Coordinates of C-alpha atoms in Angstrom, one line a residue:
Chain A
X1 CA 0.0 0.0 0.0
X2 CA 1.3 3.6 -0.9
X3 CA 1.4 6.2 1.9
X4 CA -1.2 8.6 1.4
X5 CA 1.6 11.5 1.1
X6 CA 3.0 9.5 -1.7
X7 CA -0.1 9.1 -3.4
X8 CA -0.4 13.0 -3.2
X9 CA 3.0 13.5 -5.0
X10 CA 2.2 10.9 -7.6
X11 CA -1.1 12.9 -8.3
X12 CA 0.1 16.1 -8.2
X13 CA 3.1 14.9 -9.9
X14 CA 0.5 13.7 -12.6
X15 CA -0.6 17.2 -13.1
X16 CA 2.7 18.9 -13.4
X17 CA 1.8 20.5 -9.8
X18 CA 5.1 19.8 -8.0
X19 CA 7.9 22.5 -8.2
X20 CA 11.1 21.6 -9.8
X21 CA 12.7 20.5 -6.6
X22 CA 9.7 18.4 -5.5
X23 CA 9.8 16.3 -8.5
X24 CA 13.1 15.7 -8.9
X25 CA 12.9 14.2 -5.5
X26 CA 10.2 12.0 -6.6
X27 CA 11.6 11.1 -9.2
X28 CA 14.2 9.5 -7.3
X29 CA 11.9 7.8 -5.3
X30 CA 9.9 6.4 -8.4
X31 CA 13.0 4.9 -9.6
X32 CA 13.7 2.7 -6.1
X33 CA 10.1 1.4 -6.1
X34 CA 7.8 -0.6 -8.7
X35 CA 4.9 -0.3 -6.8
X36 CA 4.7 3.5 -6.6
X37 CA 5.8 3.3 -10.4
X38 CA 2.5 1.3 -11.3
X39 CA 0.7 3.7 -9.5
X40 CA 2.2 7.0 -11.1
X41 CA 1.2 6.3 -14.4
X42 CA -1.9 5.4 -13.3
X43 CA -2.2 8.8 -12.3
X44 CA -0.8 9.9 -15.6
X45 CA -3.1 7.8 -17.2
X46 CA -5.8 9.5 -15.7
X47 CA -5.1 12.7 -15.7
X48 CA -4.1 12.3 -19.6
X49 CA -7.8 11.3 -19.8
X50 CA -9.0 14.6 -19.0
X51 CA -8.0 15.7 -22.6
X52 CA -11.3 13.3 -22.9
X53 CA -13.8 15.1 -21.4
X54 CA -12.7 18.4 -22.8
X55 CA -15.8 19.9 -24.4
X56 CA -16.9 19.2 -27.6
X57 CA -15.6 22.0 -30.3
X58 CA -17.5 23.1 -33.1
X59 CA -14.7 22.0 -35.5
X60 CA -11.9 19.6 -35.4
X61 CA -8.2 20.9 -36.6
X62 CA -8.6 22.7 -40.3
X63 CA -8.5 19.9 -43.0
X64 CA -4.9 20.8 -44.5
X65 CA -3.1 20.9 -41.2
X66 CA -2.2 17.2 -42.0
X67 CA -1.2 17.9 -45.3
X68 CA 1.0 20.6 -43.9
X69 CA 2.5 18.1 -41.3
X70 CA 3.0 15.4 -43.4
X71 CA 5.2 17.5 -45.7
X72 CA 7.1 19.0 -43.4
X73 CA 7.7 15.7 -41.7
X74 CA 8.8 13.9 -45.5
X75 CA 10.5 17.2 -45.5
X76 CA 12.6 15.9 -42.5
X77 CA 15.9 14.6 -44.0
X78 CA 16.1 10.3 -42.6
X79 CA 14.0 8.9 -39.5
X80 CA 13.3 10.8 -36.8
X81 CA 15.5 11.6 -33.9
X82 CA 18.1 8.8 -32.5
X83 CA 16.5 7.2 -29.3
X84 CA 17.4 9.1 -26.2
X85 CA 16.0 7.5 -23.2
X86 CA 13.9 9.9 -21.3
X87 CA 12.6 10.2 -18.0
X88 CA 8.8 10.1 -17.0
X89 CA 8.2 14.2 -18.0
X90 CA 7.7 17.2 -16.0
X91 CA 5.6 19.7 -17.3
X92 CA 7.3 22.6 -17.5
X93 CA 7.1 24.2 -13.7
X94 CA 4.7 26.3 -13.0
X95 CA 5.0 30.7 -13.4
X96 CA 3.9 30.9 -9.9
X97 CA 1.7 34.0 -10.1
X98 CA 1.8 35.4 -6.7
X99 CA 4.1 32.8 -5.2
X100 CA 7.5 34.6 -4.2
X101 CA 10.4 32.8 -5.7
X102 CA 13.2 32.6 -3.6
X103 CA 16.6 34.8 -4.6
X104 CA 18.9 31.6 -4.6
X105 CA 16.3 30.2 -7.5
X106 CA 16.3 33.2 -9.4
X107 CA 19.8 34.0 -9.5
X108 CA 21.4 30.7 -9.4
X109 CA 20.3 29.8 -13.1
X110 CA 22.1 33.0 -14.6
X111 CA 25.2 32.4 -12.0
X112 CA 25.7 28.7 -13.2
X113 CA 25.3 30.0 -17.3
X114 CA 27.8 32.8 -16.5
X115 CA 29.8 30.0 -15.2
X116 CA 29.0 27.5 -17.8
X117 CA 30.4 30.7 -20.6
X118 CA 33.6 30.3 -18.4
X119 CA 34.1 27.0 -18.7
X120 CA 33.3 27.1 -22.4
X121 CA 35.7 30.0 -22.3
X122 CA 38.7 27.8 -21.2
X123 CA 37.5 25.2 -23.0
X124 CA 38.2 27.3 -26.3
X125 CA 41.2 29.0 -25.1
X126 CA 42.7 25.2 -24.3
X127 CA 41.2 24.3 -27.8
X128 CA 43.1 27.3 -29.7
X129 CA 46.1 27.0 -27.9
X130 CA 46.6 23.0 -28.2
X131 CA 45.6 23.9 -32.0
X132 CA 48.6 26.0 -32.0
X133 CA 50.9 23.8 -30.5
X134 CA 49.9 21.2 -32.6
X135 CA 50.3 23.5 -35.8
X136 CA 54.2 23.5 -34.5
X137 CA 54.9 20.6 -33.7
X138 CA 53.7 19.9 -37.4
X139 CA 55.8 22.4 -39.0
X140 CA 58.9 21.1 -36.5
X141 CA 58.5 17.5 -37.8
X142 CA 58.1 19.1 -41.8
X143 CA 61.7 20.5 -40.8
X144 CA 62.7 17.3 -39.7
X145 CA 61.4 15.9 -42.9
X146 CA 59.4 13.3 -41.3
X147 CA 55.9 13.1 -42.5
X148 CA 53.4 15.3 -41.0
X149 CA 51.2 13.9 -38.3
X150 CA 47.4 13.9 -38.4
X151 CA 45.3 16.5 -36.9
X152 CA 44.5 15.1 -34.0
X153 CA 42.0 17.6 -32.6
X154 CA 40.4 18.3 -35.7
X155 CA 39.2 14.7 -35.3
X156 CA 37.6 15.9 -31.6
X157 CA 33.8 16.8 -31.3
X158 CA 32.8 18.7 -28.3
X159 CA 29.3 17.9 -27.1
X160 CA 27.5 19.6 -24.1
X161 CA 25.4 18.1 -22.1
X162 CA 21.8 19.6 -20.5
X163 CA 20.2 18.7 -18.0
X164 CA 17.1 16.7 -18.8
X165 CA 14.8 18.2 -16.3
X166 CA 14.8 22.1 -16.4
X167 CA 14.6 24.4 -14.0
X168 CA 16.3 23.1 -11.7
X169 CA 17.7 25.6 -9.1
X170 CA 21.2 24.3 -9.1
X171 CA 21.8 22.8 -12.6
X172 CA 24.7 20.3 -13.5
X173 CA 26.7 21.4 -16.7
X174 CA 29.0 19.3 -18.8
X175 CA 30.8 18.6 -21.7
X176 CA 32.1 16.1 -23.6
X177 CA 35.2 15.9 -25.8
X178 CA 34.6 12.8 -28.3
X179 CA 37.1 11.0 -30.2
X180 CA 35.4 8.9 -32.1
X181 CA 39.0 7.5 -34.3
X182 CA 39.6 5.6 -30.6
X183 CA 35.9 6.0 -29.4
X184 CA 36.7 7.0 -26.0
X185 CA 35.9 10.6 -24.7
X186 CA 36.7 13.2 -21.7
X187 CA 33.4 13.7 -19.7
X188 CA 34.2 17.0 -17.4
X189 CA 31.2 17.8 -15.1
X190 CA 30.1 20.6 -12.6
X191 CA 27.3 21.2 -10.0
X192 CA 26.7 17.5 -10.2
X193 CA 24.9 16.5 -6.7
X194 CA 26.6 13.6 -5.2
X195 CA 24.4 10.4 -5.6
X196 CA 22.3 8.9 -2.5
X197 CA 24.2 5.8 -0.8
X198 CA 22.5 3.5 -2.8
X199 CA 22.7 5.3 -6.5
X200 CA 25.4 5.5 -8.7
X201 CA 25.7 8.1 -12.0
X202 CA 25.6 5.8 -15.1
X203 CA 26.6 7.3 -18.6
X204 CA 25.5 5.9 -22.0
X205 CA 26.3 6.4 -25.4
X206 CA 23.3 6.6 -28.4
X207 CA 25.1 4.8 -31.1
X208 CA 24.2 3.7 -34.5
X209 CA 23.5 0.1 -34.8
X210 CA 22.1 -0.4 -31.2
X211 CA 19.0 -0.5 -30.2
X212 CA 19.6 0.2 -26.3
X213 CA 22.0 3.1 -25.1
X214 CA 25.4 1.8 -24.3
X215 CA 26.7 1.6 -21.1
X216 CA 29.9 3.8 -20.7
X217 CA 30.9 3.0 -17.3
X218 CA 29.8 4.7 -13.9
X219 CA 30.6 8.1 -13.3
X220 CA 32.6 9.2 -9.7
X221 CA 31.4 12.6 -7.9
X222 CA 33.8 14.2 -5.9
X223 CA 32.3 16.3 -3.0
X224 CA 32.6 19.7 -4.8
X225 CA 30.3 18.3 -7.5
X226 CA 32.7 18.2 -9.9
X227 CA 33.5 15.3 -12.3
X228 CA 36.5 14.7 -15.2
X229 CA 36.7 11.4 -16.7
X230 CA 37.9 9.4 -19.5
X231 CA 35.3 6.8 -20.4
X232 CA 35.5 4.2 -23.4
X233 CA 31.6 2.7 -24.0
X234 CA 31.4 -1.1 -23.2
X235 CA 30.8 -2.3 -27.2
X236 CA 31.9 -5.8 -28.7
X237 CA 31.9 -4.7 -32.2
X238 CA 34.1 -1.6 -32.0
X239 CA 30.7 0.7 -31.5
X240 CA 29.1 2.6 -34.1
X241 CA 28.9 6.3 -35.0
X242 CA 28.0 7.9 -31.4
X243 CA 24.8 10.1 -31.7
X244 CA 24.1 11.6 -28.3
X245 CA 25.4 11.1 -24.8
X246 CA 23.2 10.8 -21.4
X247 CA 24.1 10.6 -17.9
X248 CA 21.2 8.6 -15.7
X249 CA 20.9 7.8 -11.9
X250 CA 21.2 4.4 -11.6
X251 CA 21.2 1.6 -8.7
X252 CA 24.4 2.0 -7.1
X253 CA 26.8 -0.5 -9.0
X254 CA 25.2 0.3 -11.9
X255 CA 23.0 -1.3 -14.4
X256 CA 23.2 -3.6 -17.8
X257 CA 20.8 -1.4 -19.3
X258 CA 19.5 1.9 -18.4
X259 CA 16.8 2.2 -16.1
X260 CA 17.2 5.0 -13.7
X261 CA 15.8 8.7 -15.0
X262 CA 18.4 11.0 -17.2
X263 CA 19.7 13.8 -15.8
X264 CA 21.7 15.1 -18.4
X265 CA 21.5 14.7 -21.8
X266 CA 23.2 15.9 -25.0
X267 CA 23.5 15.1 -28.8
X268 CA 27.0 15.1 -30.3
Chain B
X1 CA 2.1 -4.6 -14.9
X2 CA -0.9 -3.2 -17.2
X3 CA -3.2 -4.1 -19.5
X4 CA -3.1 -2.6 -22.8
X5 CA -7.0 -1.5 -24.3
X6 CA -6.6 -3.0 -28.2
X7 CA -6.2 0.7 -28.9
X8 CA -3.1 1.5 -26.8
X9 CA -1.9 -1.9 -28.4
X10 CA -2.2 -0.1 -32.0
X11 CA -1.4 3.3 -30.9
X12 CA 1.9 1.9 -29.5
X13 CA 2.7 -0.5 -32.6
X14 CA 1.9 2.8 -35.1
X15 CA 4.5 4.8 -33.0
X16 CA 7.1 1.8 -32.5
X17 CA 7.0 2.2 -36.5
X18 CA 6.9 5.8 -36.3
X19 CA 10.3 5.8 -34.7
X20 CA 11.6 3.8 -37.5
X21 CA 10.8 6.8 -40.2
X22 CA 7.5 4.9 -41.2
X23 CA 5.2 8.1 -42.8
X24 CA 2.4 5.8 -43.2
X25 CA 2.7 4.9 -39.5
X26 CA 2.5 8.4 -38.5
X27 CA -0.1 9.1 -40.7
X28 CA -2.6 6.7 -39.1
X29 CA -1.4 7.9 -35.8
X30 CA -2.2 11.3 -36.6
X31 CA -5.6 10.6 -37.6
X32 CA -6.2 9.2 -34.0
X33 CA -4.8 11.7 -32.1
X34 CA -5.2 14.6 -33.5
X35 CA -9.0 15.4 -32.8
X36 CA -8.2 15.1 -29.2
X37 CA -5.1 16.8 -29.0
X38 CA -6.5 19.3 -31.0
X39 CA -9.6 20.2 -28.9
X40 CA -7.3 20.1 -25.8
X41 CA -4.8 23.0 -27.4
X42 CA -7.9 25.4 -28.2
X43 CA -9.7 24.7 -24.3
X44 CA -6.1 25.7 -23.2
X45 CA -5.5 28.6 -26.0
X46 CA -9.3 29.8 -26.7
X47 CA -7.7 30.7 -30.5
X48 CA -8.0 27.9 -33.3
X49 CA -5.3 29.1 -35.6
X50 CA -2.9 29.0 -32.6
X51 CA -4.4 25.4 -31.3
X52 CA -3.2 24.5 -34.8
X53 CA -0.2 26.3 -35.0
X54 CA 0.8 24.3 -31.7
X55 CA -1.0 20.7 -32.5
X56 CA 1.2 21.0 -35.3
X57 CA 4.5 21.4 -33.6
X58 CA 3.3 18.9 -31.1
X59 CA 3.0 16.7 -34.5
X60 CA 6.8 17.4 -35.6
X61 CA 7.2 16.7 -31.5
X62 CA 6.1 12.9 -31.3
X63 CA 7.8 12.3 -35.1
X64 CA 11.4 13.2 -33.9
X65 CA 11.0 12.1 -30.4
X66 CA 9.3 8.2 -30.9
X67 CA 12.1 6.7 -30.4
X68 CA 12.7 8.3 -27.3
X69 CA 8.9 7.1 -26.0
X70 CA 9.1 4.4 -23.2
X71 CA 6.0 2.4 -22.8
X72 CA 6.7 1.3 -19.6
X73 CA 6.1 5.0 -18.3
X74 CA 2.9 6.1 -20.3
X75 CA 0.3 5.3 -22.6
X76 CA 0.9 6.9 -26.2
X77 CA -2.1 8.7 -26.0
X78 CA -0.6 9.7 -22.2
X79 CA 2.5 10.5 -23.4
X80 CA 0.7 12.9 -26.6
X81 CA -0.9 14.6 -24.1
X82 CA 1.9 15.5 -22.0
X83 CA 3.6 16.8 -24.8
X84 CA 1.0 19.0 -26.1
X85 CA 0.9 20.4 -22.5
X86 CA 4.0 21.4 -22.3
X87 CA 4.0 22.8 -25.9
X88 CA 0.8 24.8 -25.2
X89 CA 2.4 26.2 -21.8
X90 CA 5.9 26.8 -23.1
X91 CA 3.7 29.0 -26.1
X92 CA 1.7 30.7 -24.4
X93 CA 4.5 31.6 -21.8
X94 CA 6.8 33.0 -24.4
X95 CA 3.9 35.3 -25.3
X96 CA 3.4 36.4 -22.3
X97 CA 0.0 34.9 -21.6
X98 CA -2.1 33.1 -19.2
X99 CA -3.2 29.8 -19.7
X100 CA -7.3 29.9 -20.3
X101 CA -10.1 27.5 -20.1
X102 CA -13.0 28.1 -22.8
X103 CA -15.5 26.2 -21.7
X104 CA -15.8 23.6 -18.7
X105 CA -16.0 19.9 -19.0
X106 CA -19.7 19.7 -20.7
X107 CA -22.6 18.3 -18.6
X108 CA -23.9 14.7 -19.2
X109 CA -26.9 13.1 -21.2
X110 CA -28.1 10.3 -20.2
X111 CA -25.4 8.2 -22.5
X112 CA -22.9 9.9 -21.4
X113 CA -22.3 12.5 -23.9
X114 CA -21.5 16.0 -24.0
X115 CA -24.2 18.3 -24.7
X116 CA -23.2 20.5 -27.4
X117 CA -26.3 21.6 -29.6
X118 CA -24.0 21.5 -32.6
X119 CA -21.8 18.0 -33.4
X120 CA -18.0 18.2 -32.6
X121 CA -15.5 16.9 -35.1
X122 CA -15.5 13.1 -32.5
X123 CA -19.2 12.9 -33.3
X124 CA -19.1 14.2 -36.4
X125 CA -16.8 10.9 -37.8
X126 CA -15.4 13.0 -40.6
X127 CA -11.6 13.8 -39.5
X128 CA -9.9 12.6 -42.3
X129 CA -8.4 9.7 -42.8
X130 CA -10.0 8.2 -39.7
X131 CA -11.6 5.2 -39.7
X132 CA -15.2 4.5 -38.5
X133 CA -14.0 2.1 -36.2
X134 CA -11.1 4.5 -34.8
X135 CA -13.8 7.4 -34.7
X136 CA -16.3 4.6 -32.6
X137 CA -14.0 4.1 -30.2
X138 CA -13.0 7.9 -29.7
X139 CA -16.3 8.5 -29.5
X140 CA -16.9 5.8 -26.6
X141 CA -13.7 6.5 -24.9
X142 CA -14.4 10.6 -24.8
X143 CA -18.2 9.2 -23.1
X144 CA -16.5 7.5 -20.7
X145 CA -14.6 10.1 -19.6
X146 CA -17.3 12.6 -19.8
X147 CA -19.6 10.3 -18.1
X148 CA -17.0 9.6 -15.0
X149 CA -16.1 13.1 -14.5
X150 CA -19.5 14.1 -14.2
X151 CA -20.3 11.7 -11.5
X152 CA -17.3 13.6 -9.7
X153 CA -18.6 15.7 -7.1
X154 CA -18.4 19.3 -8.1
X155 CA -15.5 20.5 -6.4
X156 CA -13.4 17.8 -7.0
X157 CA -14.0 18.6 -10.8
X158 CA -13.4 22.2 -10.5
X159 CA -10.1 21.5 -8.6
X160 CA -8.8 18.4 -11.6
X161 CA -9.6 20.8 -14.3
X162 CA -7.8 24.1 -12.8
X163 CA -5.2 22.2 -12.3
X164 CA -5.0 20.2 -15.7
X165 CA -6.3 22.8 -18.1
X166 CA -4.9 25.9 -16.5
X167 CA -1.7 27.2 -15.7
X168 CA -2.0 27.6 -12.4
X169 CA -0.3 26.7 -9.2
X170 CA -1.8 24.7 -6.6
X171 CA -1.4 27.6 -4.4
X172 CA -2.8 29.8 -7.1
X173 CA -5.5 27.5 -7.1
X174 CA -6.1 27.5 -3.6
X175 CA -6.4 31.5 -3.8
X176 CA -8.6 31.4 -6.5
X177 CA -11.1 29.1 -4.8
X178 CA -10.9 30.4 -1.6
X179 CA -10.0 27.1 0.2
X180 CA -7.0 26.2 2.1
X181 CA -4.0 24.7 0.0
X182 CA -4.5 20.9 2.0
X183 CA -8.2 21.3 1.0
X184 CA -6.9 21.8 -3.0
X185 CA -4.6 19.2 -3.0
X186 CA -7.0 16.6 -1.1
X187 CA -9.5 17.4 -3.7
X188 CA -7.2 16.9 -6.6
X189 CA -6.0 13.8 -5.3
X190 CA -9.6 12.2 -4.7
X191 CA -10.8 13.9 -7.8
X192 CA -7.9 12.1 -9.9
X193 CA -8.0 8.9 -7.6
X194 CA -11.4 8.8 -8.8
X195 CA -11.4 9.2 -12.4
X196 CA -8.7 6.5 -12.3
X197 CA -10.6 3.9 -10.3
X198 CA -13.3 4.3 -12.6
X199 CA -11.8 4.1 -15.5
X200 CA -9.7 1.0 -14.8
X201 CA -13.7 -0.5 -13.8
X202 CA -15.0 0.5 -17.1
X203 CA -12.4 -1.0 -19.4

């Protein structure tokens, strides 16, 4: 049996009623327990049914709104979107209309972009300057007359990662520098809350080929939140062309296949 | 674990298919949820041009994000619904706007229908492309509904639908009602708890 204050998150949960905060946390909980899972979307179920008893309009959509979808969705180069798996969603969170929102919640957001721009910053200043080293080391081994040796960061892709539920008042940012020649990446994180005792971070790759996000090994927090990693995905047949990266919380020890919600997400 | 209605079955074998870049697939979808998702975007908007404008994003929406759809979470039709939600806040937001209801949840006949003098486009049978058979069973599913919400008792009702088709809080809501924010939320949660029960008996 679900406590009654349970039930009340699940519903109001349902509705998109619970504040950022509030649902991440349930989230968490959803993800420890089957039982309140079954009962959640239940909830959602039901409150999806509402659409249902709307009142009957006059007229349906006009009669070339599908012809204008359908061509814009032929129009849409290849199948849709690689499969990114997504948590149970949020609706957006509420404006709050006369609720006061605390100082922390409306400042933090702009803090941690001003210090995601920094981090890009160095990011692009380490970029330009190991480009430039690179460039002479080239032209020192064209004056040794040894061939010249390949680009290496030209072979790079830089991919940041955002975090799947939004609004959150302190939100993790990341990036990840991908070389797909050796298919192994740099994951650098910050603002990352450590995991509970019994939850581990889990990142996966999106890869051409699979079917199921690839697990690319468990991901350490240290205690100021922050995270820098190398991580090789766990692939038999050398891995195909990686499409997206996500960061879940798992069961601590981690899981075969993801099953925990995604907390950040990103598409290379 | 859940049983799946014969329609969530085909709804979720249409989108499995969708996900693979079948247009077909996503046509048939379309023409079963688009009446619904539709009349849900103009309660929320009160403006038909922008409850199309929006239905059709919400359209581009479930094509590029299929794959990305877990049925262990939601319904297809659930998961439509969120999506169109969060399109027709995040719209409306960007302009500035409050959410707004245009008409409440319509009494019941006797059988369950709504009572709108002139046919909707469910009644009606004449979305195209859909099937009689799909348009039967929206019809029947949208009397269920109707029928179960109006055995809700009244506040319950007002409380679900403030807090489904509007954008308000639930302490917004508890300020526009007049009633204490425990009061809202126990009526929201019975309400819902309600609906649910009730639809589970009637499948």
């Amino acid at each position: 049996m679900i406590p009654e204050p349970q039930q009340e998150q699940a519903v109001l949960y349902a509705l998109g009623l619970l504040d950022a905060d509030d649902a991440v946390s349930f989230e968490r909980l959803l993800a420890a327990d089957p039982e309140l899972q079954d009962f959640s979307r239940d909830c959602q179920e039901a409150s999806a049914a509402l659409a249902w008893g709307s009142a009957p309009m006059p007229d349906g959509p006009s009669s070339d709104l599908k012809g204008r979808v359908m061509a814009q969705v032929s129009s849409v180069a290849g199948p849709p979107d690689a499969p990114v798996p997504m948590p149970v969603p949020v609706v957006p969170p509420r404006s709050g209309g006369s609720k006061v929102v605390p100082f922390t919640t409306r400042v933090l957001p702009w803090a941690l972009a001003a210090c995601l721009l920094a981090f890009c910053g160095v990011l692009g200043t380490n970029h330009a300057r190991l480009r430039e080293e690179n460039h002479a080391l080239r032209g020192s081994l064209a004056a040794l007359d040894h061939p010249p040796a390949p680009d290496l960061l030209a072979e790079v892709a830089f991919c940041q990662l955002e975090p799947a539920a939004a609004g959150l008042p302190a939100q993790p940012r990341a990036v990840v520098a991908w070389d797909p020649a050796r298919h192994e990446g740099v994951l650098q994180i910050i603002q990352l809350t450590p995991p509970a005792r019994d939850k581990d971070y889990q990142l996966w790759t999106v890869e051409e080929g699979h079917r199921e996000a690839v697990n690319a090994g468990l991901i350490h927090v240290d205690a100021a939140g922050r995270v820098q990693t190398v991580f090789k995905p766990e692939v038999a047949d050398g891995g195909g062309r990686v499409l997206a990266f996500a960061l879940s919380l798992e069961q601590a020890g981690g899981s075969s296949k993801n099953a925990g919600p995604i907390v950040l997400q990103g598409k290379l | 674990m859940h049983d799946l209605s014969l329609q969530q079955a085909a709804d979720r074998r249409l989108l499995e298919n969708v996900a693979l870049g079948d247009t077909a697939a996503f046509s048939a979808l379309y023409d079963r949820l688009s009446g619904p998702l539709y009349t849900l975007c103009l309660r929320m908007t009160g403006e038909a041009p922008e409850a199309e404008d929006i239905l059709q994003e919400v359209c581009l929406l479930i094509w590029r994000r299929a794959p990305s759809y877990d049925p262990a979470k939601s319904s297809v039709f659930g998961w439509a619904v969120h999506l169109t939600r969060c399109k027709v806040i995040d719209h409306l937001r960007s302009r500035g706007r409050r959410l707004r209801i245009v008409a409440p949840t319509q009494p019941m006949d006797g059988e369950g229908n709504g009572s709108s003098n002139g046919e909707s486009f469910l009644e009606r049978g004449a979305v195209d492309g859909t099937s009689v058979t799909d348009q039967a069973e929206m019809n029947e599913q949208a009397g269920r509904v109707r029928r179960v919400l109006g055995e809700l008792p009244a506040e319950q009702l007002q409380a679900i639908e403030l807090a489904f088709f509007s954008d308000l809080s639930h302490h917004e809501i508890s300020a526009r009602l007049g009633q204490p924010l425990g009061t809202i939320k126990a009526r929201i949660r019975r309400g819902l708890l309600k609906l649910r029960d009730a639809l589970k008996k009637e499948q």
